[in-house]
Amino acid sequence: MTSTERWFPGHLREVSREDCLALLGSKVVGRVAFCDDDGPTVLPVNYVVHDDTVLFRTGPAATIGRYLGGLAAFEVDDPDDYTESGWSVLVRGHVEPVEPEDLPADPDARPAPWPEGVRSLYLRIVPREITGRRVFPA
Amino acid sequence: MTSTERWFPGHLREVSREDCLALLGSKVVGRVAFCDDDGPTVLPVNYVVHDDTVLFRTGPAATIGRYLGGLAAFEVDDPDDYTESGWSVLVRGHVEPVEPEDLPADPDARPAPWPEGVRSLYLRIVPREITGRRVFPA
């Protein structure tokens, strides 16, 4: 938040794109939303921000692999139940596969899924729009 | 989790429907996913579980109000960055408005949005499917 922004307790404030990108980079788990034949679905993933896209991994048999090129969204948030405040960032765009040469050169900079299992398919959400909201303690 | 379930470190486990409902009831913030004209979008909301539906409030001018009856999803999760473990529950179904007589009789049992502002529209996600996954510490 820039110092020129005003806010009011309990009010929602829009978050600037710059701050959205910083908040996106502060988390390791987010949620990919996409539509399959049964409508919208949401998938928690481990991710990194790379080249202004949201990079994550999945298995070659994962459902989302059948919807490449399709519209998708990605959400991260940080609610605080005690103060009843927090922020959320929403990325809207499309999902596409990532070629190996477009991955971060440093393997440690690539997304590291918590669950075991083969997740050899690298995907990314390419943003068309990045927005965020923050609600301050009442 | 029932005591008869086996699990392996770092592995994903399906969560039973009964446990999904218990986990759903343990949180106060979740994420509604639905599709508007620009594709999937995700909206964090304060919610309660009522009559086996996910009940939340929004403003009369909110985008989701134009997609009533449409397919929707609802997700809650609880990742632990330190142990790299956690759970998530996904509800898939449709979103519909709630008549006043179908709300919890006790006002304190109704969803209480953190942000200020008029949120006079009560909506609910009616589940078609409830699934959950848990990843255990590696």
mmCIF file of C-alpha atoms in Angstrom:
data_model
loop_
_atom_site.group_PDB
_atom_site.id
_atom_site.type_symbol
_atom_site.label_atom_id
_atom_site.label_comp_id
_atom_site.label_asym_id
_atom_site.label_seq_id
_atom_site.Cartn_x
_atom_site.Cartn_y
_atom_site.Cartn_z
ATOM 1 C CA MET A 1 0.000 0.000 0.000
ATOM 2 C CA THR A 2 1.349 3.412 -0.874
ATOM 3 C CA SER A 3 1.370 6.068 1.814
ATOM 4 C CA THR A 4 -1.067 8.225 -0.112
ATOM 5 C CA GLU A 5 -3.841 5.647 0.129
ATOM 6 C CA ARG A 6 -6.544 6.259 2.646
ATOM 7 C CA TRP A 7 -8.458 3.507 4.289
ATOM 8 C CA PHE A 8 -11.212 2.995 6.787
ATOM 9 C CA PRO A 9 -11.532 0.184 9.343
ATOM 10 C CA GLY A 10 -13.459 -2.791 7.970
ATOM 11 C CA HIS A 11 -13.464 -1.347 4.483
ATOM 12 C CA LEU A 12 -12.252 -3.073 1.388
ATOM 13 C CA ARG A 13 -9.425 -1.359 -0.451
ATOM 14 C CA GLU A 14 -8.176 -2.131 -3.907
ATOM 15 C CA VAL A 15 -4.529 -3.209 -3.964
ATOM 16 C CA SER A 16 -2.237 -1.756 -6.627
ATOM 17 C CA ARG A 17 -0.845 -4.062 -9.289
ATOM 18 C CA GLU A 18 2.666 -3.587 -7.907
ATOM 19 C CA ASP A 19 1.536 -4.601 -4.429
ATOM 20 C CA CYS A 20 -0.431 -7.522 -5.891
ATOM 21 C CA LEU A 21 2.756 -8.855 -7.468
ATOM 22 C CA ALA A 22 4.624 -8.486 -4.159
ATOM 23 C CA LEU A 23 1.838 -10.317 -2.302
ATOM 24 C CA LEU A 24 1.766 -13.042 -4.965
ATOM 25 C CA GLY A 25 5.457 -13.585 -4.347
ATOM 26 C CA SER A 26 4.959 -13.897 -0.597
ATOM 27 C CA LYS A 27 3.065 -17.201 -0.600
ATOM 28 C CA VAL A 28 3.832 -20.756 -1.674
ATOM 29 C CA VAL A 29 0.299 -22.186 -1.943
ATOM 30 C CA GLY A 30 -2.431 -20.740 -4.152
ATOM 31 C CA ARG A 31 -5.539 -21.958 -5.915
ATOM 32 C CA VAL A 32 -6.035 -22.516 -9.625
ATOM 33 C CA ALA A 33 -9.634 -22.243 -10.822
ATOM 34 C CA PHE A 34 -10.696 -23.525 -14.209
ATOM 35 C CA CYS A 35 -13.764 -25.012 -15.822
ATOM 36 C CA ASP A 36 -14.045 -28.625 -16.805
ATOM 37 C CA ASP A 37 -17.103 -30.328 -18.253
ATOM 38 C CA ASP A 38 -18.829 -30.103 -14.862
ATOM 39 C CA GLY A 39 -18.241 -26.392 -14.321
ATOM 40 C CA PRO A 40 -15.769 -24.456 -12.196
ATOM 41 C CA THR A 41 -13.302 -26.312 -10.023
ATOM 42 C CA VAL A 42 -10.511 -25.208 -7.697
ATOM 43 C CA LEU A 43 -7.155 -26.887 -7.208
ATOM 44 C CA PRO A 44 -4.643 -25.872 -4.505
ATOM 45 C CA VAL A 45 -1.094 -25.878 -5.857
ATOM 46 C CA ASN A 46 2.442 -24.982 -4.900
ATOM 47 C CA TYR A 47 3.601 -22.228 -7.221
ATOM 48 C CA VAL A 48 6.224 -19.621 -7.973
ATOM 49 C CA VAL A 49 5.971 -16.343 -9.851
ATOM 50 C CA HIS A 50 8.228 -16.453 -12.905
ATOM 51 C CA ASP A 51 8.363 -14.016 -15.823
ATOM 52 C CA ASP A 52 5.166 -12.394 -14.523
ATOM 53 C CA THR A 53 3.305 -15.693 -14.788
ATOM 54 C CA VAL A 54 2.154 -18.137 -12.119
ATOM 55 C CA LEU A 55 4.134 -21.345 -12.569
ATOM 56 C CA PHE A 56 3.012 -24.662 -11.079
ATOM 57 C CA ARG A 57 3.317 -28.388 -11.707
ATOM 58 C CA THR A 58 0.874 -31.184 -12.120
ATOM 59 C CA GLY A 59 0.743 -34.779 -13.191
ATOM 60 C CA PRO A 60 0.471 -35.674 -16.863
ATOM 61 C CA ALA A 61 -2.939 -37.280 -16.169
ATOM 62 C CA ALA A 62 -4.355 -34.293 -14.250
ATOM 63 C CA THR A 63 -7.724 -32.955 -15.362
ATOM 64 C CA ILE A 64 -6.388 -29.469 -16.034
ATOM 65 C CA GLY A 65 -4.133 -30.941 -18.718
ATOM 66 C CA ARG A 66 -7.214 -31.377 -20.882
ATOM 67 C CA TYR A 67 -8.037 -27.680 -20.744
ATOM 68 C CA LEU A 68 -4.737 -26.131 -21.813
ATOM 69 C CA GLY A 69 -5.194 -22.807 -23.526
ATOM 70 C CA GLY A 70 -8.423 -22.330 -21.662
ATOM 71 C CA LEU A 71 -9.371 -19.509 -19.352
ATOM 72 C CA ALA A 72 -8.230 -19.872 -15.770
ATOM 73 C CA ALA A 73 -7.845 -17.908 -12.573
ATOM 74 C CA PHE A 74 -5.416 -18.046 -9.691
ATOM 75 C CA GLU A 75 -6.049 -16.814 -6.181
ATOM 76 C CA VAL A 76 -3.935 -16.294 -3.063
ATOM 77 C CA ASP A 77 -5.081 -14.800 0.199
ATOM 78 C CA ASP A 78 -4.085 -14.360 3.816
ATOM 79 C CA PRO A 79 -7.073 -14.061 6.136
ATOM 80 C CA ASP A 80 -6.566 -13.395 9.852
ATOM 81 C CA ASP A 81 -9.517 -14.847 11.744
ATOM 82 C CA TYR A 82 -8.580 -13.019 14.950
ATOM 83 C CA THR A 83 -8.522 -9.470 13.592
ATOM 84 C CA GLU A 84 -11.046 -10.311 10.853
ATOM 85 C CA SER A 85 -8.846 -8.775 8.208
ATOM 86 C CA GLY A 86 -6.600 -9.823 5.376
ATOM 87 C CA TRP A 87 -5.871 -9.551 1.688
ATOM 88 C CA SER A 88 -6.514 -11.485 -1.485
ATOM 89 C CA VAL A 89 -5.027 -11.334 -4.970
ATOM 90 C CA LEU A 90 -6.762 -12.649 -8.080
ATOM 91 C CA VAL A 91 -5.029 -13.392 -11.375
ATOM 92 C CA ARG A 92 -7.274 -13.944 -14.390
ATOM 93 C CA GLY A 93 -5.916 -15.233 -17.654
ATOM 94 C CA HIS A 94 -5.323 -18.533 -19.376
ATOM 95 C CA VAL A 95 -3.377 -21.682 -18.630
ATOM 96 C CA GLU A 96 -0.693 -23.031 -20.919
ATOM 97 C CA PRO A 97 2.125 -25.574 -20.839
ATOM 98 C CA VAL A 98 5.680 -24.365 -20.252
ATOM 99 C CA GLU A 99 8.571 -25.534 -22.381
ATOM 100 C CA PRO A 100 11.660 -26.663 -20.447
ATOM 101 C CA GLU A 101 13.724 -23.754 -21.782
ATOM 102 C CA ASP A 102 11.226 -21.320 -20.279
ATOM 103 C CA LEU A 103 11.604 -22.709 -16.756
ATOM 104 C CA PRO A 104 13.765 -20.956 -14.153
ATOM 105 C CA ALA A 105 17.373 -21.998 -14.777
ATOM 106 C CA ASP A 106 17.897 -22.647 -11.075
ATOM 107 C CA PRO A 107 16.031 -25.865 -10.135
ATOM 108 C CA ASP A 108 15.486 -24.463 -6.629
ATOM 109 C CA ALA A 109 13.522 -21.592 -8.167
ATOM 110 C CA ARG A 110 10.983 -23.985 -9.671
ATOM 111 C CA PRO A 111 7.751 -24.908 -7.919
ATOM 112 C CA ALA A 112 8.171 -27.705 -5.397
ATOM 113 C CA PRO A 113 4.928 -29.637 -4.815
ATOM 114 C CA TRP A 114 4.429 -30.845 -1.255
ATOM 115 C CA PRO A 115 2.807 -34.158 -2.200
ATOM 116 C CA GLU A 116 4.947 -36.918 -3.589
ATOM 117 C CA GLY A 117 4.224 -38.265 -7.035
ATOM 118 C CA VAL A 118 5.087 -37.552 -10.624
ATOM 119 C CA ARG A 119 4.278 -33.945 -11.540
ATOM 120 C CA SER A 120 6.264 -33.594 -14.695
ATOM 121 C CA LEU A 121 3.887 -31.184 -16.421
ATOM 122 C CA TYR A 122 4.795 -27.524 -15.872
ATOM 123 C CA LEU A 123 1.916 -25.135 -16.450
ATOM 124 C CA ARG A 124 1.543 -21.416 -16.079
ATOM 125 C CA ILE A 125 -1.260 -18.946 -15.707
ATOM 126 C CA VAL A 126 -0.603 -16.050 -18.059
ATOM 127 C CA PRO A 127 -2.304 -13.002 -16.505
ATOM 128 C CA ARG A 128 -4.723 -10.862 -18.426
ATOM 129 C CA GLU A 129 -5.655 -9.028 -15.239
ATOM 130 C CA ILE A 130 -4.257 -8.888 -11.706
ATOM 131 C CA THR A 131 -6.375 -7.386 -8.936
ATOM 132 C CA GLY A 132 -6.299 -7.429 -5.170
ATOM 133 C CA ARG A 133 -8.329 -6.383 -2.198
ATOM 134 C CA ARG A 134 -7.494 -5.774 1.403
ATOM 135 C CA VAL A 135 -9.846 -5.578 4.330
ATOM 136 C CA PHE A 136 -8.502 -3.794 7.399
ATOM 137 C CA PRO A 137 -9.307 -4.662 11.006
ATOM 138 C CA ALA A 138 -12.585 -3.080 12.101
ATOM 139 C CA MET B 1 -9.799 -39.025 9.363
ATOM 140 C CA THR B 2 -11.036 -42.388 10.458
ATOM 141 C CA SER B 3 -8.613 -44.666 12.241
ATOM 142 C CA THR B 4 -8.820 -47.288 9.531
ATOM 143 C CA GLU B 5 -7.242 -45.017 6.915
ATOM 144 C CA ARG B 6 -3.648 -45.588 6.045
ATOM 145 C CA TRP B 7 -1.406 -42.853 4.809
ATOM 146 C CA PHE B 8 2.137 -42.270 3.716
ATOM 147 C CA PRO B 9 4.297 -39.211 4.378
ATOM 148 C CA GLY B 10 4.029 -36.667 1.604
ATOM 149 C CA HIS B 11 1.218 -38.555 -0.035
ATOM 150 C CA LEU B 12 -2.168 -37.198 -0.876
ATOM 151 C CA ARG B 13 -5.083 -38.920 0.791
ATOM 152 C CA GLU B 14 -8.722 -38.594 -0.074
ATOM 153 C CA VAL B 15 -10.811 -37.254 2.811
ATOM 154 C CA SER B 16 -14.170 -38.902 3.543
ATOM 155 C CA ARG B 17 -17.348 -36.899 2.986
ATOM 156 C CA GLU B 18 -18.035 -36.879 6.720
ATOM 157 C CA ASP B 19 -14.608 -35.457 7.455
ATOM 158 C CA CYS B 20 -14.986 -32.950 4.600
ATOM 159 C CA LEU B 21 -18.129 -31.606 6.253
ATOM 160 C CA ALA B 22 -16.340 -31.327 9.595
ATOM 161 C CA LEU B 23 -13.420 -29.492 7.970
ATOM 162 C CA LEU B 24 -15.837 -27.186 6.106
ATOM 163 C CA GLY B 25 -17.358 -26.259 9.445
ATOM 164 C CA SER B 26 -13.959 -25.446 10.949
ATOM 165 C CA LYS B 27 -13.209 -22.347 8.866
ATOM 166 C CA VAL B 28 -14.814 -18.938 8.426
ATOM 167 C CA VAL B 29 -13.249 -17.861 5.109
ATOM 168 C CA GLY B 30 -13.544 -19.835 1.876
ATOM 169 C CA ARG B 31 -13.453 -19.161 -1.847
ATOM 170 C CA VAL B 32 -16.335 -19.195 -4.276
ATOM 171 C CA ALA B 33 -15.384 -19.928 -7.887
ATOM 172 C CA PHE B 34 -17.769 -19.235 -10.733
ATOM 173 C CA CYS B 35 -17.586 -18.267 -14.368
ATOM 174 C CA ASP B 36 -18.548 -14.861 -15.649
ATOM 175 C CA ASP B 37 -18.264 -13.658 -19.227
ATOM 176 C CA ASP B 38 -14.466 -13.515 -18.861
ATOM 177 C CA GLY B 39 -14.032 -17.047 -17.543
ATOM 178 C CA PRO B 40 -13.419 -18.443 -14.076
ATOM 179 C CA THR B 41 -13.077 -16.103 -11.136
ATOM 180 C CA VAL B 42 -12.537 -16.610 -7.413
ATOM 181 C CA LEU B 43 -14.054 -14.598 -4.583
ATOM 182 C CA PRO B 44 -13.051 -15.017 -0.915
ATOM 183 C CA VAL B 45 -16.106 -14.920 1.355
ATOM 184 C CA ASN B 46 -17.114 -15.360 4.959
ATOM 185 C CA TYR B 47 -19.479 -18.317 5.121
ATOM 186 C CA VAL B 48 -21.304 -20.787 7.308
ATOM 187 C CA VAL B 49 -22.467 -24.319 6.587
ATOM 188 C CA HIS B 50 -26.269 -24.486 6.881
ATOM 189 C CA ASP B 51 -28.599 -27.314 5.836
ATOM 190 C CA ASP B 52 -25.646 -28.974 4.057
ATOM 191 C CA THR B 53 -25.126 -25.911 1.875
ATOM 192 C CA VAL B 54 -22.459 -23.207 1.939
ATOM 193 C CA LEU B 55 -24.167 -19.944 2.896
ATOM 194 C CA PHE B 56 -22.593 -16.544 2.251
ATOM 195 C CA ARG B 57 -23.568 -12.952 1.636
ATOM 196 C CA THR B 58 -22.831 -10.449 -1.057
ATOM 197 C CA GLY B 59 -23.966 -7.066 -2.246
ATOM 198 C CA PRO B 60 -26.955 -6.740 -4.545
ATOM 199 C CA ALA B 61 -24.679 -5.336 -7.261
ATOM 200 C CA ALA B 62 -22.071 -8.124 -7.016
ATOM 201 C CA THR B 63 -21.096 -9.879 -10.222
ATOM 202 C CA ILE B 64 -22.096 -13.306 -8.944
ATOM 203 C CA GLY B 65 -25.689 -12.059 -8.670
ATOM 204 C CA ARG B 66 -25.876 -12.210 -12.460
ATOM 205 C CA TYR B 67 -25.010 -15.898 -12.534
ATOM 206 C CA LEU B 68 -27.531 -17.324 -10.091
ATOM 207 C CA GLY B 69 -28.484 -20.870 -10.878
ATOM 208 C CA GLY B 70 -25.133 -21.336 -12.554
ATOM 209 C CA LEU B 71 -22.464 -23.860 -11.733
ATOM 210 C CA ALA B 72 -20.105 -22.877 -8.943
ATOM 211 C CA ALA B 73 -17.457 -24.307 -6.656
ATOM 212 C CA PHE B 74 -16.359 -23.551 -3.124
ATOM 213 C CA GLU B 75 -12.962 -24.302 -1.638
ATOM 214 C CA VAL B 76 -11.445 -24.187 1.832
ATOM 215 C CA ASP B 77 -7.978 -25.263 2.810
ATOM 216 C CA ASP B 78 -5.424 -25.072 5.591
ATOM 217 C CA PRO B 79 -1.850 -25.279 4.350
ATOM 218 C CA ASP B 80 1.037 -25.319 6.810
ATOM 219 C CA ASP B 81 4.096 -23.855 5.119
ATOM 220 C CA TYR B 82 6.431 -25.115 7.835
ATOM 221 C CA THR B 83 5.543 -28.811 7.702
ATOM 222 C CA GLU B 84 4.525 -28.586 4.026
ATOM 223 C CA SER B 85 1.263 -30.308 4.730
ATOM 224 C CA GLY B 86 -2.408 -29.524 4.992
ATOM 225 C CA TRP B 87 -5.879 -30.271 3.696
ATOM 226 C CA SER B 88 -8.349 -28.889 1.211
ATOM 227 C CA VAL B 89 -12.051 -29.429 0.661
ATOM 228 C CA LEU B 90 -13.840 -28.746 -2.616
ATOM 229 C CA VAL B 91 -17.589 -28.352 -3.001
ATOM 230 C CA ARG B 92 -18.977 -28.439 -6.529
ATOM 231 C CA GLY B 93 -22.555 -27.531 -7.307
ATOM 232 C CA HIS B 94 -24.576 -24.484 -8.207
ATOM 233 C CA VAL B 95 -25.254 -21.120 -6.622
ATOM 234 C CA GLU B 96 -28.735 -19.915 -5.787
ATOM 235 C CA PRO B 97 -30.368 -17.158 -3.756
ATOM 236 C CA VAL B 98 -31.695 -17.970 -0.284
ATOM 237 C CA GLU B 99 -35.135 -16.890 0.863
ATOM 238 C CA PRO B 100 -35.257 -15.226 4.290
ATOM 239 C CA GLU B 101 -37.246 -18.117 5.766
ATOM 240 C CA ASP B 102 -34.467 -20.514 4.801
ATOM 241 C CA LEU B 103 -31.818 -18.594 6.759
ATOM 242 C CA PRO B 104 -30.659 -19.773 10.193
ATOM 243 C CA ALA B 105 -33.204 -18.535 12.742
ATOM 244 C CA ASP B 106 -30.431 -17.303 15.024
ATOM 245 C CA PRO B 107 -28.885 -14.148 13.472
ATOM 246 C CA ASP B 108 -25.541 -15.065 15.069
ATOM 247 C CA ALA B 109 -25.546 -18.274 13.035
ATOM 248 C CA ARG B 110 -25.636 -16.355 9.754
ATOM 249 C CA PRO B 111 -22.501 -15.452 7.826
ATOM 250 C CA ALA B 112 -20.840 -12.282 9.088
ATOM 251 C CA PRO B 113 -18.755 -10.562 6.398
ATOM 252 C CA TRP B 114 -15.601 -8.876 7.668
ATOM 253 C CA PRO B 115 -15.784 -5.881 5.324
ATOM 254 C CA GLU B 116 -18.328 -3.196 5.990
ATOM 255 C CA GLY B 117 -20.929 -2.428 3.354
ATOM 256 C CA VAL B 118 -24.365 -3.593 2.340
ATOM 257 C CA ARG B 119 -24.423 -7.347 1.704
ATOM 258 C CA SER B 120 -28.115 -8.002 1.759
ATOM 259 C CA LEU B 121 -28.071 -10.839 -0.770
ATOM 260 C CA TYR B 122 -27.803 -14.292 0.809
ATOM 261 C CA LEU B 123 -26.551 -16.964 -1.568
ATOM 262 C CA ARG B 124 -25.727 -20.606 -1.131
ATOM 263 C CA ILE B 125 -23.717 -23.217 -2.922
ATOM 264 C CA VAL B 126 -25.803 -26.371 -3.166
ATOM 265 C CA PRO B 127 -23.345 -29.278 -3.339
ATOM 266 C CA ARG B 128 -23.477 -31.865 -6.056
ATOM 267 C CA GLU B 129 -20.145 -33.289 -4.904
ATOM 268 C CA ILE B 130 -17.920 -32.783 -1.860
ATOM 269 C CA THR B 131 -14.342 -34.023 -1.953
ATOM 270 C CA GLY B 132 -11.229 -33.419 0.060
ATOM 271 C CA ARG B 133 -7.553 -34.157 0.063
ATOM 272 C CA ARG B 134 -4.947 -34.170 2.741
ATOM 273 C CA VAL B 135 -1.195 -34.101 2.349
ATOM 274 C CA PHE B 136 0.800 -35.296 5.330
ATOM 275 C CA PRO B 137 4.204 -33.993 6.420
ATOM 276 C CA ALA B 138 6.998 -35.660 4.486
#
